Structures are given as structure tokens and as C-alpha cells.
Tab-separated table of C-alpha atoms and ligand atoms in Angstrom:
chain	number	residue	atom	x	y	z
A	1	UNK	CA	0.000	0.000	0.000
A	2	UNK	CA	1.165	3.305	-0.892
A	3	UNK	CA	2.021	6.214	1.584
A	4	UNK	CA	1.175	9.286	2.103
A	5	UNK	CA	4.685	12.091	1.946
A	6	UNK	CA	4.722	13.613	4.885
A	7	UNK	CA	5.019	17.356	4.622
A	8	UNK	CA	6.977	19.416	7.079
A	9	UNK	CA	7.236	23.109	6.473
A	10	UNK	CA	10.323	24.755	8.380
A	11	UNK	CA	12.153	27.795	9.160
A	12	UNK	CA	15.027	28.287	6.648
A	13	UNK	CA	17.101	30.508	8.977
A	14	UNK	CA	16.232	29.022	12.181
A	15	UNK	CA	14.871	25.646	11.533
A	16	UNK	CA	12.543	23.642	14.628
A	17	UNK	CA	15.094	21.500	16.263
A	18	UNK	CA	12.075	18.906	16.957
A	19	UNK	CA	11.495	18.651	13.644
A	20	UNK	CA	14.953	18.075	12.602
A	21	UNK	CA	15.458	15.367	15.484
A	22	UNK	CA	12.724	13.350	13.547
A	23	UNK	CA	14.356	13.690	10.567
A	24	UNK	CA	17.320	13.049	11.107
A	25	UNK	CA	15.898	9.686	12.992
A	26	UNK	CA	14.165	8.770	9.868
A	27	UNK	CA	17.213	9.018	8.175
A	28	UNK	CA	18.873	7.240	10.309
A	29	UNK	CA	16.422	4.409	10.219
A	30	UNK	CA	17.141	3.785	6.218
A	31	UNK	CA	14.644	6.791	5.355
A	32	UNK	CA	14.252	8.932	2.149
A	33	UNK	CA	14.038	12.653	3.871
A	34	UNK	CA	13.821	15.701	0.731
A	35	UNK	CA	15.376	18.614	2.077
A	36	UNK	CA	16.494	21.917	0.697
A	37	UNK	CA	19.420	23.229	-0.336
A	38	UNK	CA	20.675	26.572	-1.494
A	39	UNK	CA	21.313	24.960	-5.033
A	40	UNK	CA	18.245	22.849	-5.529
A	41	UNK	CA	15.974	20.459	-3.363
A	42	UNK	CA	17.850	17.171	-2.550
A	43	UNK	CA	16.452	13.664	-1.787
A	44	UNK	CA	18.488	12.477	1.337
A	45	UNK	CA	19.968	9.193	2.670
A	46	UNK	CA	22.282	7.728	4.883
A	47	UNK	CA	25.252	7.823	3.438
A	48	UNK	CA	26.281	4.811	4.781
A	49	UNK	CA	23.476	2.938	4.700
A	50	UNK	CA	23.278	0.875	0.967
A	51	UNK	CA	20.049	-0.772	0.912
A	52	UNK	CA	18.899	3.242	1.906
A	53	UNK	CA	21.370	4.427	-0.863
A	54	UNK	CA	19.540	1.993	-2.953
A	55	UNK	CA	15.850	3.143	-2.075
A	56	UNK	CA	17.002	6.805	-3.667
A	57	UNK	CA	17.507	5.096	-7.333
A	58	UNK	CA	14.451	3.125	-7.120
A	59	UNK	CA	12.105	5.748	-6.593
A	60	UNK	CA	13.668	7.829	-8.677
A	61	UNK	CA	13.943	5.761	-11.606
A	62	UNK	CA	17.521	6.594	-11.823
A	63	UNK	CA	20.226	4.736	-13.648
A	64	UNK	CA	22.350	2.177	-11.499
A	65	UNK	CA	25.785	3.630	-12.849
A	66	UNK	CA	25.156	7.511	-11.903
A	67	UNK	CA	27.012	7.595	-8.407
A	68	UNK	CA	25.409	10.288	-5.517
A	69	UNK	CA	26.863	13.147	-4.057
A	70	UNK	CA	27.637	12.879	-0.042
A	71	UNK	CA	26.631	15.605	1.565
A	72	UNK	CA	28.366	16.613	5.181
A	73	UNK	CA	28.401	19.323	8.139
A	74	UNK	CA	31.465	19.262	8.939
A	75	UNK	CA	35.278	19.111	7.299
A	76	UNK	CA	36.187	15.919	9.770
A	77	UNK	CA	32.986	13.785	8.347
A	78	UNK	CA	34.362	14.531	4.903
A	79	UNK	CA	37.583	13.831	5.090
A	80	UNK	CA	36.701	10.161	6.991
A	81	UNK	CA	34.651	9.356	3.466
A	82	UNK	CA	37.871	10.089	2.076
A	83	UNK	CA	41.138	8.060	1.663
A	84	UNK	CA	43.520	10.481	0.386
A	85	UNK	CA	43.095	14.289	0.417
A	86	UNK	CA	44.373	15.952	-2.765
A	87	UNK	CA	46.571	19.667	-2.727
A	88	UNK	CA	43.941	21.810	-3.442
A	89	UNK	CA	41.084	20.364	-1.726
A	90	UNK	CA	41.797	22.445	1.565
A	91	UNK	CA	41.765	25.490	0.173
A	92	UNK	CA	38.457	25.229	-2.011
A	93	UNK	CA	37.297	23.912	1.133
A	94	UNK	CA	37.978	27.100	2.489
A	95	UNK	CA	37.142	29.115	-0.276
A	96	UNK	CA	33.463	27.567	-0.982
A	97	UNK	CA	32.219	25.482	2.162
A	98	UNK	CA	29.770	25.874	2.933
A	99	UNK	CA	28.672	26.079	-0.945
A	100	UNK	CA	27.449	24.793	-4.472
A	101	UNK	CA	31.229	23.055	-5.193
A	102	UNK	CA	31.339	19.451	-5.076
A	103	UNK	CA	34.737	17.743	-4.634
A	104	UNK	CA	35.175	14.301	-6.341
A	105	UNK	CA	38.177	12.597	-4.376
A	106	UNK	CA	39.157	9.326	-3.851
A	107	UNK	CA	36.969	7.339	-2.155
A	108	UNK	CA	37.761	5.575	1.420
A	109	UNK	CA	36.758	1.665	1.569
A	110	UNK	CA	33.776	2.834	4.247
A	111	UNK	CA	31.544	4.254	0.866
A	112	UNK	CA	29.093	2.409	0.018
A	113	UNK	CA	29.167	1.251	-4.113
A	114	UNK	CA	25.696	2.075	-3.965
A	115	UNK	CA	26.700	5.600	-3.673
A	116	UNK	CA	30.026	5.809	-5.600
A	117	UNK	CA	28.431	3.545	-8.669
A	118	UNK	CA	31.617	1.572	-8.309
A	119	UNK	CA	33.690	4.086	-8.865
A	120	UNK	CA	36.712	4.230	-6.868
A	121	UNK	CA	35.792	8.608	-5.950
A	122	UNK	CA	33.195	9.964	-4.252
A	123	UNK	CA	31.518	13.400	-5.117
A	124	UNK	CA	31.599	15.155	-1.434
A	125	UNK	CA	30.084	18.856	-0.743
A	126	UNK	CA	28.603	20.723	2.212
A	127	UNK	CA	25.646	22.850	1.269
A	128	UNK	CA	24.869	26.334	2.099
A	129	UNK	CA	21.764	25.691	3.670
A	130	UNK	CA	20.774	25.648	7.556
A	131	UNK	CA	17.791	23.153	7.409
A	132	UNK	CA	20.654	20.930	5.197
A	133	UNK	CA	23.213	21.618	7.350
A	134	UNK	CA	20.927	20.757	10.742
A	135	UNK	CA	19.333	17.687	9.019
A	136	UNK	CA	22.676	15.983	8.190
A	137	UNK	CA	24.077	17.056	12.048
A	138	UNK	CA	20.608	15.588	13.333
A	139	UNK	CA	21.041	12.264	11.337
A	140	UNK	CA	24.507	12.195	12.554
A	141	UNK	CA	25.796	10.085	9.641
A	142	UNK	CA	26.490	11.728	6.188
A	143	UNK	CA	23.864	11.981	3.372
A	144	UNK	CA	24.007	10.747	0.325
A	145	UNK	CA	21.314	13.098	-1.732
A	146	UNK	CA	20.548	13.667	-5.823
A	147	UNK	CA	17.957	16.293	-6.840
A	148	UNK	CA	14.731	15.196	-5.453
A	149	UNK	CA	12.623	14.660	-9.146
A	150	UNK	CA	11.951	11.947	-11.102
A	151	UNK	CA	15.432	11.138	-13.123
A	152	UNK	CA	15.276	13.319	-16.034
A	153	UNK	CA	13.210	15.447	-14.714
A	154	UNK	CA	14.171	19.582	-14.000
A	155	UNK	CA	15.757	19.661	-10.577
A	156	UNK	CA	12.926	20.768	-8.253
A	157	UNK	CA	13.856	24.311	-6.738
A	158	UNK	CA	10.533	24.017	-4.201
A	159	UNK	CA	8.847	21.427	-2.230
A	160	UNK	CA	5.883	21.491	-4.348
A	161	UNK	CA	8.103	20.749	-7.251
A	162	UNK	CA	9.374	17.595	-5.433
A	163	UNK	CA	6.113	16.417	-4.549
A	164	UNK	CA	4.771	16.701	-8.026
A	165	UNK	CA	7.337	13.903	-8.896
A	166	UNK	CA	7.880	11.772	-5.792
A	167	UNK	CA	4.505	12.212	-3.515
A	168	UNK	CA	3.881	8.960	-1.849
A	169	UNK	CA	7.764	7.289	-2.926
A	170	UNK	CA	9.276	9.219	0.442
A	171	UNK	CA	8.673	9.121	3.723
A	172	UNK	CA	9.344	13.351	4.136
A	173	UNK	CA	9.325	16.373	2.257
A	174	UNK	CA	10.941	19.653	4.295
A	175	UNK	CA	9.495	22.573	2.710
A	176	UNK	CA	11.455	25.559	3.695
A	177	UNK	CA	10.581	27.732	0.630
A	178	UNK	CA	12.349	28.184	-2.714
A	179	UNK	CA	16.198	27.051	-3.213
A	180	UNK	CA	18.490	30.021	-4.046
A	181	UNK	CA	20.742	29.467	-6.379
A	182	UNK	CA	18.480	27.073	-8.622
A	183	UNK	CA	20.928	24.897	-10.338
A	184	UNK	CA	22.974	22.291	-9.109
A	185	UNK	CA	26.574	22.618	-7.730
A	186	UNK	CA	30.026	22.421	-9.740
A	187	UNK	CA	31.498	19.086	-9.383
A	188	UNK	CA	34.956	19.082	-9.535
A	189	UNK	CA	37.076	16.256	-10.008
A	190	UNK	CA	40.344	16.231	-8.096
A	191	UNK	CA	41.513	12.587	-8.219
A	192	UNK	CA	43.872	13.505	-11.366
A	193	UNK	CA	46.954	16.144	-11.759
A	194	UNK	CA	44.970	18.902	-12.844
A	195	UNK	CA	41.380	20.094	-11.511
A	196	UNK	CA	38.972	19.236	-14.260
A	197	UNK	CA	34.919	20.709	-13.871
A	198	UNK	CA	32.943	17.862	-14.828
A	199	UNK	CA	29.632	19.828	-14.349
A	200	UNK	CA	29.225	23.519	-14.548
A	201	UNK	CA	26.683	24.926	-11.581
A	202	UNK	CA	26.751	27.022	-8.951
A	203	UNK	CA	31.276	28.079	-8.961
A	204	UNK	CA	32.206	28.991	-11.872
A	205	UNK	CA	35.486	27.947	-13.667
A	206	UNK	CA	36.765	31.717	-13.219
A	207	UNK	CA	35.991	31.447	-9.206
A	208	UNK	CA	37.699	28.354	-9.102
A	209	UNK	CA	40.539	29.600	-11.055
A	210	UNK	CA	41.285	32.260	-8.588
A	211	UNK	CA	42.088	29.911	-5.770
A	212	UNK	CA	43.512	26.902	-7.292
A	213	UNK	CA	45.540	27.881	-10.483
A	214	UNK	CA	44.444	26.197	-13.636
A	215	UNK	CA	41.195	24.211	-13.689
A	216	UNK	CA	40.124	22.227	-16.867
A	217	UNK	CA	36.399	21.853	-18.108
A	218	UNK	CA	35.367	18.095	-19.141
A	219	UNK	CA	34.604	18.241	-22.626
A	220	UNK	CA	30.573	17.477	-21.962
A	221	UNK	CA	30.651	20.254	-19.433
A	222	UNK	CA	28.936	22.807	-22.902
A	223	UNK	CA	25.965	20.332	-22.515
A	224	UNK	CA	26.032	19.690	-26.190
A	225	UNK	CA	25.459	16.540	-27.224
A	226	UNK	CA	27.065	13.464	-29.266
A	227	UNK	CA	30.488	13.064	-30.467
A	228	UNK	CA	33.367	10.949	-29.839
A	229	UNK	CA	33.310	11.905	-25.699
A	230	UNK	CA	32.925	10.189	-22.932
A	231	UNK	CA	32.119	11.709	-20.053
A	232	UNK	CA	33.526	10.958	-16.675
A	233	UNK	CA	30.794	11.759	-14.369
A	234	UNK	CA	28.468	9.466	-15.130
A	235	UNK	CA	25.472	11.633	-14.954
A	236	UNK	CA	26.610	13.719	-18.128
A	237	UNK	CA	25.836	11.312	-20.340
A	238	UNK	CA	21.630	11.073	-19.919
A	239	UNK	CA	19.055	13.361	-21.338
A	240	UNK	CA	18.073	15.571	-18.154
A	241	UNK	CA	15.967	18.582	-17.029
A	242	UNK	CA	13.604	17.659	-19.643
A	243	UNK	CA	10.152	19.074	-19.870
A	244	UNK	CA	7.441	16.339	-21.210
A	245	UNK	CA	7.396	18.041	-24.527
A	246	UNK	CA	10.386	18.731	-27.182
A	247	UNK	CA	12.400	21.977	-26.508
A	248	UNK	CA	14.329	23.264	-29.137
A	249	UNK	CA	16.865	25.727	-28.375
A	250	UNK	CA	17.932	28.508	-30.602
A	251	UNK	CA	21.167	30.227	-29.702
A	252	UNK	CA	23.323	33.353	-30.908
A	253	UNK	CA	22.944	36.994	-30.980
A	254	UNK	CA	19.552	38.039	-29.239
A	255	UNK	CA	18.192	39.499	-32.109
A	256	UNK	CA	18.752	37.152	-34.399
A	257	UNK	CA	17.572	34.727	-31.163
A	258	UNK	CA	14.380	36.214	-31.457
A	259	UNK	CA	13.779	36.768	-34.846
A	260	UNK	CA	14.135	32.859	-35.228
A	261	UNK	CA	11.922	32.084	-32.330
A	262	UNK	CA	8.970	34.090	-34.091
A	263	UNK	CA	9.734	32.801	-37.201
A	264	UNK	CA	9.544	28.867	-35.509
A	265	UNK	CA	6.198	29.763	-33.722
A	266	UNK	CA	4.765	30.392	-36.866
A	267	UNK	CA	5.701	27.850	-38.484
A	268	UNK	CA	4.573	25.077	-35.561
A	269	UNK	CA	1.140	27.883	-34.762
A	270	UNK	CA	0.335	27.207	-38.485
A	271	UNK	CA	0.821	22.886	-38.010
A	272	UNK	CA	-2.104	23.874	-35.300
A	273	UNK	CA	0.651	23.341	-32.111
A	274	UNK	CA	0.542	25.151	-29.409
A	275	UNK	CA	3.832	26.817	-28.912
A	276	UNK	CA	5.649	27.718	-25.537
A	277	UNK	CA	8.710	30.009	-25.275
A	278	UNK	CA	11.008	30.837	-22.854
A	279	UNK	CA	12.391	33.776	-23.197
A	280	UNK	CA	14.449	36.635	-21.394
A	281	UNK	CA	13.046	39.729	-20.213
A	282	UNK	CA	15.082	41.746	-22.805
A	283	UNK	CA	12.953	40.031	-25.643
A	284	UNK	CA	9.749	38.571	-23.968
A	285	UNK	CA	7.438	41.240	-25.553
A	286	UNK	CA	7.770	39.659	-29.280
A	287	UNK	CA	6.338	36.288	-28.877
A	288	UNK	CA	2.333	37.009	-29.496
A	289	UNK	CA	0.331	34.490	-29.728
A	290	UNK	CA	2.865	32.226	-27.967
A	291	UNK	CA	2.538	31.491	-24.161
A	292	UNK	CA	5.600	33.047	-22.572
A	293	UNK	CA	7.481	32.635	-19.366
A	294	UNK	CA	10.317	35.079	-18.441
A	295	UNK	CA	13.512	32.930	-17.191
A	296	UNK	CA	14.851	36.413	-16.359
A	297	UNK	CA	17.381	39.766	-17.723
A	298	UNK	CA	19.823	38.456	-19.665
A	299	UNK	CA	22.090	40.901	-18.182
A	300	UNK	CA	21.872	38.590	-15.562
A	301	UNK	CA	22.718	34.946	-15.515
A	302	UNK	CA	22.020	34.353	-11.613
A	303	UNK	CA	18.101	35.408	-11.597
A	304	UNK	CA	17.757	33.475	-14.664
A	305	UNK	CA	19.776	30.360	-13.205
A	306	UNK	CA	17.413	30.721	-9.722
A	307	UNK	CA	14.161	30.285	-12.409
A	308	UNK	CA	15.411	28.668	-14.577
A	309	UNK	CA	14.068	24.758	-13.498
A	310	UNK	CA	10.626	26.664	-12.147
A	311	UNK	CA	10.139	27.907	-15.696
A	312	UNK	CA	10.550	24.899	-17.588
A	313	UNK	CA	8.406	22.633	-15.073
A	314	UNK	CA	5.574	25.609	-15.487
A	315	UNK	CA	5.639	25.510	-19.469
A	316	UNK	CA	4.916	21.927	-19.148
A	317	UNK	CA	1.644	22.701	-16.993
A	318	UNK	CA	0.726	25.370	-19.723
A	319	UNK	CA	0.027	22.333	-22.014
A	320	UNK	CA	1.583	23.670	-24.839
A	321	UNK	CA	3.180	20.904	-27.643
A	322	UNK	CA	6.401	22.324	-28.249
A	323	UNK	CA	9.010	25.166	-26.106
A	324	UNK	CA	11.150	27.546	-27.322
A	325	UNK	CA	13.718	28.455	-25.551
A	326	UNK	CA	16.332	31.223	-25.968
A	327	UNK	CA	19.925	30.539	-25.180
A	328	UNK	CA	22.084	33.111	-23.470
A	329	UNK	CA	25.972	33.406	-23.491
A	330	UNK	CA	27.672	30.589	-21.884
A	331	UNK	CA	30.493	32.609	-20.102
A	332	UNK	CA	30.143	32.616	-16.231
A	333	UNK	CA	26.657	31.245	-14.362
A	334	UNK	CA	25.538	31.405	-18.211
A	335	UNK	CA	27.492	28.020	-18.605
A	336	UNK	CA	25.594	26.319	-16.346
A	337	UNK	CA	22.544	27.309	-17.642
A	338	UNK	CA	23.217	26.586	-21.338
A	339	UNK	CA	24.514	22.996	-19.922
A	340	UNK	CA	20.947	22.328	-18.869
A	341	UNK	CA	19.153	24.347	-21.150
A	342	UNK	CA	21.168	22.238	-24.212
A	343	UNK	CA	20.340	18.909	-22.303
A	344	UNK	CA	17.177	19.883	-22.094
A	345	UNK	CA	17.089	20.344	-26.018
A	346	UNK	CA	19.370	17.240	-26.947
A	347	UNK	CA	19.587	17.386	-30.450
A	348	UNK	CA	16.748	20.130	-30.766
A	349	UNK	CA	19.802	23.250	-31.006
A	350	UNK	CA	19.875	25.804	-33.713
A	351	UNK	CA	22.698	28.460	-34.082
A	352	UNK	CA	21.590	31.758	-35.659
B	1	TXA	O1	23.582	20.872	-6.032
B	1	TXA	C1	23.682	19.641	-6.093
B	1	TXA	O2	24.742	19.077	-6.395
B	1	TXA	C2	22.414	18.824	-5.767
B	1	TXA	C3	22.046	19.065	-4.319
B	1	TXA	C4	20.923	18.186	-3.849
B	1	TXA	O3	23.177	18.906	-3.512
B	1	TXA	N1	22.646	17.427	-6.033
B	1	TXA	C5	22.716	16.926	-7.286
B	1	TXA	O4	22.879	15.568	-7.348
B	1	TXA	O5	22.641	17.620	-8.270
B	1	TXA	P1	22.647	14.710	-8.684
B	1	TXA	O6	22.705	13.304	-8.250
B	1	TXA	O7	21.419	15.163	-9.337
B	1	TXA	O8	23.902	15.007	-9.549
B	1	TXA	C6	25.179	14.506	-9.146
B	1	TXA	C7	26.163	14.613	-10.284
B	1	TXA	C8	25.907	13.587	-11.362
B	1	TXA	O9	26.168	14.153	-12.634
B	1	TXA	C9	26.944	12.505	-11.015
B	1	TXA	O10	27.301	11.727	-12.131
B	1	TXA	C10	28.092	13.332	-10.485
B	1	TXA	O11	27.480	14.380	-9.759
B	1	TXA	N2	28.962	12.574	-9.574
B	1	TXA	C11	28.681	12.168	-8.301
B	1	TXA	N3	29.701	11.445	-7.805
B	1	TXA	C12	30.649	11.381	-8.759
B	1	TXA	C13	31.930	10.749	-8.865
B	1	TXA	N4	32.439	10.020	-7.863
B	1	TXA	N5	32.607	10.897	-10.024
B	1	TXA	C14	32.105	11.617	-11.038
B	1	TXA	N6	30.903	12.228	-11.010
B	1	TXA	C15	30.175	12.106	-9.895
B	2	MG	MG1	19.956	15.508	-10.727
């Protein structure tokens, strides 16, 4: 028989230490506790519990060979998960712990494969979030955690967002209102010589190059898809963030951007579709006849990065049969958004 989620709203500066006691015992008990974080909502675990590690990939559908990220509250936690501790890794500690960075190192024998995939790393971070930060002291064991949607799914950035996907699946949902930053964190692999980004998010590559020296981006790390590559982090290589209808993507200068976009919703309006576009503030006003959403100014690749996952889970409710989507420049946060917003897309991308 199915359960029913239970839902638990909480303070996000000052969270009820009740509340966190029971979840943290529920995670402690082999639970599935959703919880926020300032990136996006996670779906938490004990870390070092595998049949609970296991629970997260069955309810979310997710494939067997896509290791979790461990999330800790403390620098001693994650350095037990850990068998060796690369240079570098104590000073991006510093620089962005409590943050969106995630640090793949190698991984110590007391990781469950259920979390590292089989891989001999493990992707470690410590999120920016107090009601993260007391659930994992509360459970007192680290927490293995994914987004909390549906694999392939957009990350959920709100607790209704994770309920739409997993109500009845979890035991808890902690609803402490929307995520800030809205896309995941930069993973960053450290197990070889030099740094490499294996997902852009929440750090960028410039950031990261300020306190480390040279990093390297993973060639799937522009979202685009097919070729030759193989990506190292696992995840890279599925479709993702997708809405339930095909997104095509249209990138290049804005006004060409647009001009395209109109000229595409005509063409699908006049095949009797119902077209959706998502579109930046600068340009929203040309799409009549389409129903728009407004991802955010251009000018700025943070408010559009903290919408971006609402927007594209609200063109799907619209009920339109097709989204278009402008791209913006990939340089900074921008990265991380065209990474999604091309994944999104798959082979749906134009260049104008
Ligand atoms: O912001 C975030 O990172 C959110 C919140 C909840 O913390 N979590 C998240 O988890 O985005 P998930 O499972 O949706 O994405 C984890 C990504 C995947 O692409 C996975 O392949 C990669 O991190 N990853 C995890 N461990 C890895 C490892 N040992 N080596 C390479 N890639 C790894
Ligand atoms: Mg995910």
C-alpha cells in the first residue's frame, strides 16, 4: 500500500530543532528525507546505509551507474569518506564550504558502491543551507542526496516541485521555501593532476581559477550533445531537465535569437501546435500568440539560473506541444545554464 509524503514546512534561517530530530531519525532508520538546499531540493539518505542508498535510485527511476553526491556538516565527516586528500582540496574547502562546489576525491573503503556507482571517488560537498546543514548534524551520519525529481526530470527548486514527482515514494518532504541558487553545484574532479569541472553549476570555472591555479572543463561540461566523448561523471551522459514536450533551443545573438523564435512559432502555430517560449526579459514582448514565461534579464545569468528549473516545469503545466527556448551566453553562471538548457534540447539546437 502506498504512503502518504509527509510534509513538514520549516524555518530556513532558524529551523525547529524537533522537527529536525525526527528527521534526522528517519534518516537514520534507512529513510528517504527531501530537504532543501541553497542549489536545488535534494532527496536524502544515509550515506552509509546501501540498501537506503539503494531506495534513492528506485524511486527515482535513476540509472544504477550515476554515483550520488555525499553531503556533510562538517570538514572531519568529509575527510573520513575520504582516503587520500588531494593539494587543493583544503583550500576550495575554504574558499566555498559551505557552498554549491562538489569535490570528487578518492573514495575511502567505508563508501558504500551504492553511492560511488563503483567508482573508486566519491563526489563530497557541504551545502549552504541551515535546514541541510541541521538535518545531516541531526542524522549524525552523512547523506548521500541527488535532486529530489523523477530522473530526467528539471531539478525541483521548491517542495511542491518535489512532490509533483515523488509524492507517496518518500517518507518526508521539508518545505522551507524556494532554493536560491536554482541549479545544481560544480562538481569538480580532483583525483587527477589537474582540476577538471565535470559539471558547470553554482562556482564557476573563473571562481575556481582564482584559488587553485588552472582548472580544466570536461569536454561534456557545454551540454552539447554526441560526439566521440565520454564523459567521466556518469550523470553527463543522460538526457536531463527535460520538460514532457520537445524543446528546441535557438542560440546566438539576441536578435537574431528572437527573430528565429517568431519565425519557428509560426511555423509550428500554423501545423495547429501550441507553442511555448522561454524567453528573457530583454525580448519577452515579441512572442504574441505564444505562451511566454520570463527565465529572467539576460544581463543577468544568476536570476535566470534561480528560475530557470521553475520555468521549464511551469511551461509543461501550460500544455503547450512544443518550447522555445532562448539561449544566453555561456560565459560565467551562463554556462551552467546553457549545460541544462542544451540537455534539455538534446539534439533540438539551432545556431543563428
Ligand atoms: O547541487 C547539487 O549538487 C544537488 C544538491 C541536492 O546537492 N545534487 C545533485 O545531485 O545535483 P545529482 O545526483 O542530481 O547530480 C550529481 C552529479 C551527477 O552528474 C553525477 O554523475 C556526479 O554528480 N557525480 C557524483 N559522484 C561522482 C563521482 N564520484 N565521479 C564523477 N561524477 C560524480
Ligand atoms: Mg539531478
Amino acid at each position: 500500500m502506498e504512503q502518504r509524503t509527509a510534509y513538514w514546512r520549516v524555518d530556513p534561517i532558524k529551523p525547529d530543532p524537533r522537527i529536525m530530530a525526527r528527521a534526522g531519525l528517519i534518516l537514520r532508520q534507512g529513510g528517504l528525507v527531501a530537504f532543501p538546499t541553497e542549489t536545488v531540493y535534494g532527496l536524502g539518505a544515509n550515506a552509509l546505509d546501501g540498501l537506503a542508498v539503494a531506495r534513492i535510485f528506485e524511486v527515482k527511476g535513476r540509472p544504477q551507474d550515476n554515483p550520488l553526491i555525499v553531503h556533510v556538516a562538517d570538514r572531519e565527516t568529509a575527510c573520513r569518506l575520504v582516503c587520500r586528500v588531494p593539494a587543493g582540496a583544503g583550500k576550495l574547502m575554504d574558499a566555498f564550504w559551505p557552498g554549491p562546489l562538489t569535490l570528487v576525491l578518492p573514495a575511502a573503503p567505508v563508501v558504500p558502491r551504492q553511492v560511488t556507482a563503483g567508482l573508486d571517488s566519491v563526489g563530497i560537498r557541504m551545502p549552504d543551507h541551515q535546514v541541510a546543514l541541521a538535518l545531516i548534524a541531526a542524522a549524525g551520519v552523512p547523506v548521500a542526496a541527488p535532486s529530489a525529481n523523477l530522473s530526467g526530470r528539471p531539478s525541483p527548486t521548491t517542495a511542491g516541485h518535489v512532490l509533483q514527482d515523488l509524492n507517496g515514494r518518500i517518507e518526508v518532504v521539508l518545505d522551507a521555501g524556494p532554493a536560491g541558487v536554482g541549479l545544481e553545484s560544480t562538481v569538480l574532479d580532483l583525483t587527477g593532476d589537474v582540476p577538471v569541472i565535470l559539471r558547470p553549476g553554482g562556482i564557476t570555472r573563473e571562481e575556481l581559477e582564482k584559488v587553485i591555479g588552472e582548472v580544466r572543463a570536461d569536454p561534456g561540461v557545454d551540454g552539447r550533445p554526441g560526439g566521440e566523448f565520454r564523459p567521466r561523471s556518469p550523470g553527463m551522459k543522460y538526457r536531463h531537465y527535460a520538460p514532457r514536450v520537445p524543446l528546441v533551443l535557438v542560440e546566438g545573438e539576441p536578435e537574431r535569437v528572437a527573430a528565429r523564435l517568431k519565425e519557428l512559432a509560426g511555423i509550428y502555430r500554423s501545423r495547429g501546435l501550441r507553442v511555448g517560449v522561454l524567453a528573457t526579459a530583454e525580448t519577452a514582448g515579441e512572442y504574441n500568440g505564444s505562451r511566454v514565461v520570463v527565465a529572467g534579464p539576460r544581463q543577468d545569468p544568476a536570476a535566470i539560473a534561480s528560475r530557470l528549473f521553475a520555468a521549464l516545469r511551469q511551461l509543461d503545466e501550460l500544455g503547450v506541444d512544443v518550447i522555445l527556448a532562448e539561449g544566453i551566453e555561456p560565459r560565467g553562471l551562463g554556462l551552467a545554464v546553457m549545460n541544462r538548457l542544451r540537455r534539455a534540447a538534446g539534439n533540438r539546437i539551432e545556431r543563428v
